[in-house]
CSV table of N, CA, C and O in Angstrom, one decimal:
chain,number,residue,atom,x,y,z
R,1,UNK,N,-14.9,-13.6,-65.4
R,1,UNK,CA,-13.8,-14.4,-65.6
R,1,UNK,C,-14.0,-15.4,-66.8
R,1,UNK,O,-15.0,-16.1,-66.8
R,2,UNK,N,-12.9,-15.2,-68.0
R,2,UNK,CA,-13.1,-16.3,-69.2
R,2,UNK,C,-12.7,-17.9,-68.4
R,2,UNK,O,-12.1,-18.3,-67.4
R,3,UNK,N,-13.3,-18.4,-69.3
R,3,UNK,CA,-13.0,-20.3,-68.8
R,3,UNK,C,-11.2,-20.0,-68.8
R,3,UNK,O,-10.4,-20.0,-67.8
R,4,UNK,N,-10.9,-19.6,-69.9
R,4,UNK,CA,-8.9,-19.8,-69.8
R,4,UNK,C,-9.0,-19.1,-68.3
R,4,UNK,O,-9.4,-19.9,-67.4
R,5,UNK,N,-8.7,-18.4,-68.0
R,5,UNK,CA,-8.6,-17.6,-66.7
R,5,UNK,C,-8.7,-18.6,-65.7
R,5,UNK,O,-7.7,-18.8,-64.9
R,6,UNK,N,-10.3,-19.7,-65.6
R,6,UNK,CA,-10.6,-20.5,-64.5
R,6,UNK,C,-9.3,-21.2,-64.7
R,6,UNK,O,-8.4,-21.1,-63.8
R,7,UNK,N,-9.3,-22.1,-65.9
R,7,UNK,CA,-8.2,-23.2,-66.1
R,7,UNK,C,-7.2,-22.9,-65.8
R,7,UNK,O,-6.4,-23.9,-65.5
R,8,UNK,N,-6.6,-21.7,-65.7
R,8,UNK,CA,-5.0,-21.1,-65.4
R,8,UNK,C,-5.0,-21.1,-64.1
R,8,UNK,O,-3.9,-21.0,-63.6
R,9,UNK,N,-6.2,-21.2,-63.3
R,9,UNK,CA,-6.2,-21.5,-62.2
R,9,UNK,C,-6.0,-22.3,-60.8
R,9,UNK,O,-5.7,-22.3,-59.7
R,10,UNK,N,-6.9,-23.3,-62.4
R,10,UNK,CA,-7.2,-24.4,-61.4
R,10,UNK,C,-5.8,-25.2,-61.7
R,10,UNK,O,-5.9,-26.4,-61.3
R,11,UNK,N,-4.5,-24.9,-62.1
R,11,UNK,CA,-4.0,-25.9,-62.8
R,11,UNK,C,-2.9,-26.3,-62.0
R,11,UNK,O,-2.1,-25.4,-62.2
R,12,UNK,N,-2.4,-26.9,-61.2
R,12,UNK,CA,-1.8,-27.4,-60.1
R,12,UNK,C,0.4,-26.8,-60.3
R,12,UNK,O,1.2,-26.8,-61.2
R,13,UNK,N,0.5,-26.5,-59.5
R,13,UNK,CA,2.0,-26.6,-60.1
R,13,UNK,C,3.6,-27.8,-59.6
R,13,UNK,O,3.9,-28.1,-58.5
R,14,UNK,N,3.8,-27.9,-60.0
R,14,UNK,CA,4.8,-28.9,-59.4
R,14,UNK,C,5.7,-28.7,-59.1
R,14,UNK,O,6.4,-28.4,-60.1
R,15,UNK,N,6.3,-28.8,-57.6
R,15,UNK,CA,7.5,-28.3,-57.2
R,15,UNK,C,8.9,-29.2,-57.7
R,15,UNK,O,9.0,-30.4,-57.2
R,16,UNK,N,9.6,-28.7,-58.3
R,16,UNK,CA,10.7,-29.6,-58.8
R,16,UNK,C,11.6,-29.8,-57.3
R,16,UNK,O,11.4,-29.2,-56.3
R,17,UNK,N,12.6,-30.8,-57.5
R,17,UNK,CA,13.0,-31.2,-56.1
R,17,UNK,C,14.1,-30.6,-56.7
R,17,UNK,O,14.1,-29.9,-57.7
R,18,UNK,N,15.6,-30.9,-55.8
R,18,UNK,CA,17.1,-30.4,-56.0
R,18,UNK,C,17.4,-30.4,-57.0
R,18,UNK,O,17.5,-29.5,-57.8
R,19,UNK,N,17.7,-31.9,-56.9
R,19,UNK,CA,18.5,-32.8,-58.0
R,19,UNK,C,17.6,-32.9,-59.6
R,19,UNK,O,18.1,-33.5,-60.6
R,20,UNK,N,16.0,-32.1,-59.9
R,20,UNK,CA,16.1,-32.2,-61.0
R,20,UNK,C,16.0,-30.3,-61.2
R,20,UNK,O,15.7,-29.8,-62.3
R,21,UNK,N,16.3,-29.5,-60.0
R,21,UNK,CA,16.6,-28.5,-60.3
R,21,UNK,C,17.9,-28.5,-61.2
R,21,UNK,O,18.0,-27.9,-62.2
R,22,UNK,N,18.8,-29.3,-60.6
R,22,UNK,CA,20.1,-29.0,-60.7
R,22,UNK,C,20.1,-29.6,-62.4
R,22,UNK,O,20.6,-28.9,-63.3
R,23,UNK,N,19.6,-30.8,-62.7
R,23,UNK,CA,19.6,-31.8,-63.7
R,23,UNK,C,19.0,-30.3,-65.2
R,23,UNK,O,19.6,-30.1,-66.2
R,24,UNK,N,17.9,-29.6,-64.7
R,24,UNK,CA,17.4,-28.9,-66.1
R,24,UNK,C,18.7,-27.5,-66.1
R,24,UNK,O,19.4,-27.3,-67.1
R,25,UNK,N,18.7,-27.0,-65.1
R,25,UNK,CA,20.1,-26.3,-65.4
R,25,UNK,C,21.4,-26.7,-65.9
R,25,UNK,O,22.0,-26.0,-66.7
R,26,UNK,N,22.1,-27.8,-65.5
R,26,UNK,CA,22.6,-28.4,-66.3
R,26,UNK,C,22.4,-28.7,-67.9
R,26,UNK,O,23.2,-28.9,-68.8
R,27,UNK,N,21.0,-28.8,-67.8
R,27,UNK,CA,20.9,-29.3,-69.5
R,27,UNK,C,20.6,-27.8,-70.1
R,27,UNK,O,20.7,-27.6,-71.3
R,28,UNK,N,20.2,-27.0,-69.4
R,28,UNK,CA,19.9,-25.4,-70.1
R,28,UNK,C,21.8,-24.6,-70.5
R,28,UNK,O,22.0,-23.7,-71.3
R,29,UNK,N,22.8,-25.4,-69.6
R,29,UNK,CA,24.0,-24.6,-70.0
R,29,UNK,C,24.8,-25.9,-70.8
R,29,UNK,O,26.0,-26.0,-70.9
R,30,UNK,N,24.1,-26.7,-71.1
R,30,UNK,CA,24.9,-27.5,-72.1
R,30,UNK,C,24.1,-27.4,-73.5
R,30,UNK,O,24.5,-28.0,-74.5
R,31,UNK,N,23.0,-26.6,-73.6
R,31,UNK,CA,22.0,-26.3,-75.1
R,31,UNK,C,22.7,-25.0,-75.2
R,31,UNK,O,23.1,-24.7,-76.3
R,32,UNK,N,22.8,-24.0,-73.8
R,32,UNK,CA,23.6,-22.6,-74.3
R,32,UNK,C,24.9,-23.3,-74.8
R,32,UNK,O,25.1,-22.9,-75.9
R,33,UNK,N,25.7,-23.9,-74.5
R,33,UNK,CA,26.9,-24.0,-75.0
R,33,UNK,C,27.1,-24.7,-76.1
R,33,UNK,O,28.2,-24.6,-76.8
R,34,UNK,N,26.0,-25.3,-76.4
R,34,UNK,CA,26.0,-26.1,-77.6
R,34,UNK,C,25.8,-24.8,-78.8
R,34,UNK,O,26.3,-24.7,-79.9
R,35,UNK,N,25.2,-24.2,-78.3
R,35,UNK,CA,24.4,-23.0,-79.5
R,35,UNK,C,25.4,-22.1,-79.7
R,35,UNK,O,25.4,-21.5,-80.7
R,36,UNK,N,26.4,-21.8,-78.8
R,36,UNK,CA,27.3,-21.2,-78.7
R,36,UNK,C,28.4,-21.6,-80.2
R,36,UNK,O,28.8,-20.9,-81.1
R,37,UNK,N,28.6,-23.1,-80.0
R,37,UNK,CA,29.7,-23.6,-80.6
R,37,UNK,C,29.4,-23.5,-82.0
R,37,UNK,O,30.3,-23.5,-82.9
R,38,UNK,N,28.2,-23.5,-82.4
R,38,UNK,CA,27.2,-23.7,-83.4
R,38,UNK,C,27.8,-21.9,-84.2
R,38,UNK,O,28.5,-21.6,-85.2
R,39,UNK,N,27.1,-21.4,-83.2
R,39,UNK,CA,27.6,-20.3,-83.8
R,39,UNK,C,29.4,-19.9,-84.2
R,39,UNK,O,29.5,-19.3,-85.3
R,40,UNK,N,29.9,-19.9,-83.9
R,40,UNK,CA,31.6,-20.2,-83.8
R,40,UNK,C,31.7,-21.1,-85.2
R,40,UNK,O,32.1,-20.7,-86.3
R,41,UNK,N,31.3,-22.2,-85.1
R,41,UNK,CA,31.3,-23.1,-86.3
R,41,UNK,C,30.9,-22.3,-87.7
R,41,UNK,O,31.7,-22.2,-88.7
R,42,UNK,N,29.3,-21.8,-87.7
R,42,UNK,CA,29.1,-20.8,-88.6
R,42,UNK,C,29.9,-19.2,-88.7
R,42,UNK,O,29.5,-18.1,-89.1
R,43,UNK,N,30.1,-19.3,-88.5
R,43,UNK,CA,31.5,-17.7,-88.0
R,43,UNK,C,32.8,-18.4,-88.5
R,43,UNK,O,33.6,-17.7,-89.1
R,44,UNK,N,33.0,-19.5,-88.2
R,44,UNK,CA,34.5,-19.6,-89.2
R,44,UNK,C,34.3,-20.5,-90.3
R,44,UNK,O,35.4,-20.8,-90.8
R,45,UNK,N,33.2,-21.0,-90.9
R,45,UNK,CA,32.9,-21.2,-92.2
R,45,UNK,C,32.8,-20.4,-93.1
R,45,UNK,O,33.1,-20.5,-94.2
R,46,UNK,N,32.2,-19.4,-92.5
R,46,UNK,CA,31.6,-18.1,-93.4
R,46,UNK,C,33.4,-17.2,-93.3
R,46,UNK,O,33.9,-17.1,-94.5
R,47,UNK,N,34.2,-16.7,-92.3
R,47,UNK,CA,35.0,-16.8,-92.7
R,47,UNK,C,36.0,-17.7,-93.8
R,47,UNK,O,36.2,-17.3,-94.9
R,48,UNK,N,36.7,-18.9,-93.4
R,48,UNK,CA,37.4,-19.4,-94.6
R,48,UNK,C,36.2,-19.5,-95.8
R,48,UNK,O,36.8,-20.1,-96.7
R,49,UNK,N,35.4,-19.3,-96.0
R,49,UNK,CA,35.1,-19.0,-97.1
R,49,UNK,C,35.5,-17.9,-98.2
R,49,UNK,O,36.0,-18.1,-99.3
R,50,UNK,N,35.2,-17.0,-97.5
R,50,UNK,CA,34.8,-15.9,-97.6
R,50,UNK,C,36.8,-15.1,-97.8
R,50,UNK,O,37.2,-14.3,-98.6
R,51,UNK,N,37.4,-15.7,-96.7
R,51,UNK,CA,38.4,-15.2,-96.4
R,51,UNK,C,38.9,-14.0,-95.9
R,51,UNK,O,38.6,-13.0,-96.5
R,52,UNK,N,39.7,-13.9,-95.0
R,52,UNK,CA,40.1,-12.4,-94.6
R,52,UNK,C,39.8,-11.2,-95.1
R,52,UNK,O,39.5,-10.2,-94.3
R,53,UNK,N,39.9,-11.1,-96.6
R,53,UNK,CA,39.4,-10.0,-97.4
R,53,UNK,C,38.5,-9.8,-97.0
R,53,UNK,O,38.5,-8.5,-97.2
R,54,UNK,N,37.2,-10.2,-96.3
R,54,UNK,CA,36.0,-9.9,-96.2
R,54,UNK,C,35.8,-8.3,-95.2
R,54,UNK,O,35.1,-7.4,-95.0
R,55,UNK,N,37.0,-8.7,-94.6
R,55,UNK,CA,36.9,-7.5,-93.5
R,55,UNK,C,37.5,-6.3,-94.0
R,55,UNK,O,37.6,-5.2,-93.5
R,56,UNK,N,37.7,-6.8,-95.7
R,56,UNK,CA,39.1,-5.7,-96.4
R,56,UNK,C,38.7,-4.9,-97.2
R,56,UNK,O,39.6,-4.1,-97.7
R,57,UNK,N,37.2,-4.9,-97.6
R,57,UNK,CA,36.4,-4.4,-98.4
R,57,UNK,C,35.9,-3.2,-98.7
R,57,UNK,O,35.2,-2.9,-97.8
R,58,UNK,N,35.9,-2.3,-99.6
R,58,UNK,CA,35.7,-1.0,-99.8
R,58,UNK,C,33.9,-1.1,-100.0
R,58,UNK,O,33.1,-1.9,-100.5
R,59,UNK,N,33.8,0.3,-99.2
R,59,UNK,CA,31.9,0.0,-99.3
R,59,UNK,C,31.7,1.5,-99.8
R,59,UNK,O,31.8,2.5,-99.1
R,60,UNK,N,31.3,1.4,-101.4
R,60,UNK,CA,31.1,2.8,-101.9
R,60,UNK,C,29.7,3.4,-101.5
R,60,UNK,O,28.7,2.7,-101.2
R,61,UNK,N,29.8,4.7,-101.5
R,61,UNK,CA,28.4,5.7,-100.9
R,61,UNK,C,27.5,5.8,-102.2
R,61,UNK,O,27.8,5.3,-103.2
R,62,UNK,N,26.5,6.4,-102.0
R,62,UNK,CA,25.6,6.5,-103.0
R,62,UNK,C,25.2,5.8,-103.7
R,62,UNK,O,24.7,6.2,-104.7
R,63,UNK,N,25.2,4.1,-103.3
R,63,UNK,CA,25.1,2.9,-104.2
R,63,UNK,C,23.7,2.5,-103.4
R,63,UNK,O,23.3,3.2,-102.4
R,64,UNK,N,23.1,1.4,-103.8
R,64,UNK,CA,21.9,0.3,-103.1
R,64,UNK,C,20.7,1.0,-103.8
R,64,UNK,O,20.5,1.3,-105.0
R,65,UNK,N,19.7,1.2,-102.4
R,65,UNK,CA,18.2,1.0,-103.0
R,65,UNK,C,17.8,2.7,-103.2
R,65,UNK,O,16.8,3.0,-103.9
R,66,UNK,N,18.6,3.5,-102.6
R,66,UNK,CA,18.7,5.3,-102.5
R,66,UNK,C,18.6,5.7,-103.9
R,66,UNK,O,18.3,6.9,-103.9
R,67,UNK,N,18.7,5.2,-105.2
R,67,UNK,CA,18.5,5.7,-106.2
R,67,UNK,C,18.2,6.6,-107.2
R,67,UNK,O,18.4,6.3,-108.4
């Protein structure tokens, strides 16, 4: 057995109680929702930038790194 192995062992765990169950779940679906909006935010910058055309675009064959 390496020392990490012992240490992972010996290392005590802490039982979270209800209420800070409930408290990190809560804060884990308000960082997903945040990240969510984040994304949406970058998704319609990159649209109005870019503008509807983007979706309107002709993509010719035999072009890029295939040379």
């Amino acid at each position: 057995m390496t020392t990490r192995e012992s240490n992972a062992q010996d290392i005590e765990r802490v039982a979270l109680t209800e209420k800070q169950q409930r408290s990190r779940r809560s804060r884990n679906i308000a960082i997903g929702l945040s990240l969510f909006a984040l994304v949406v935010v970058f998704y319609g910058a990159t649209i109005s930038k870019f503008g509807p055309q983007i979706m309107d675009r002709h993509i010719e064959s035999g072009g890029g790194f295939n040379q």
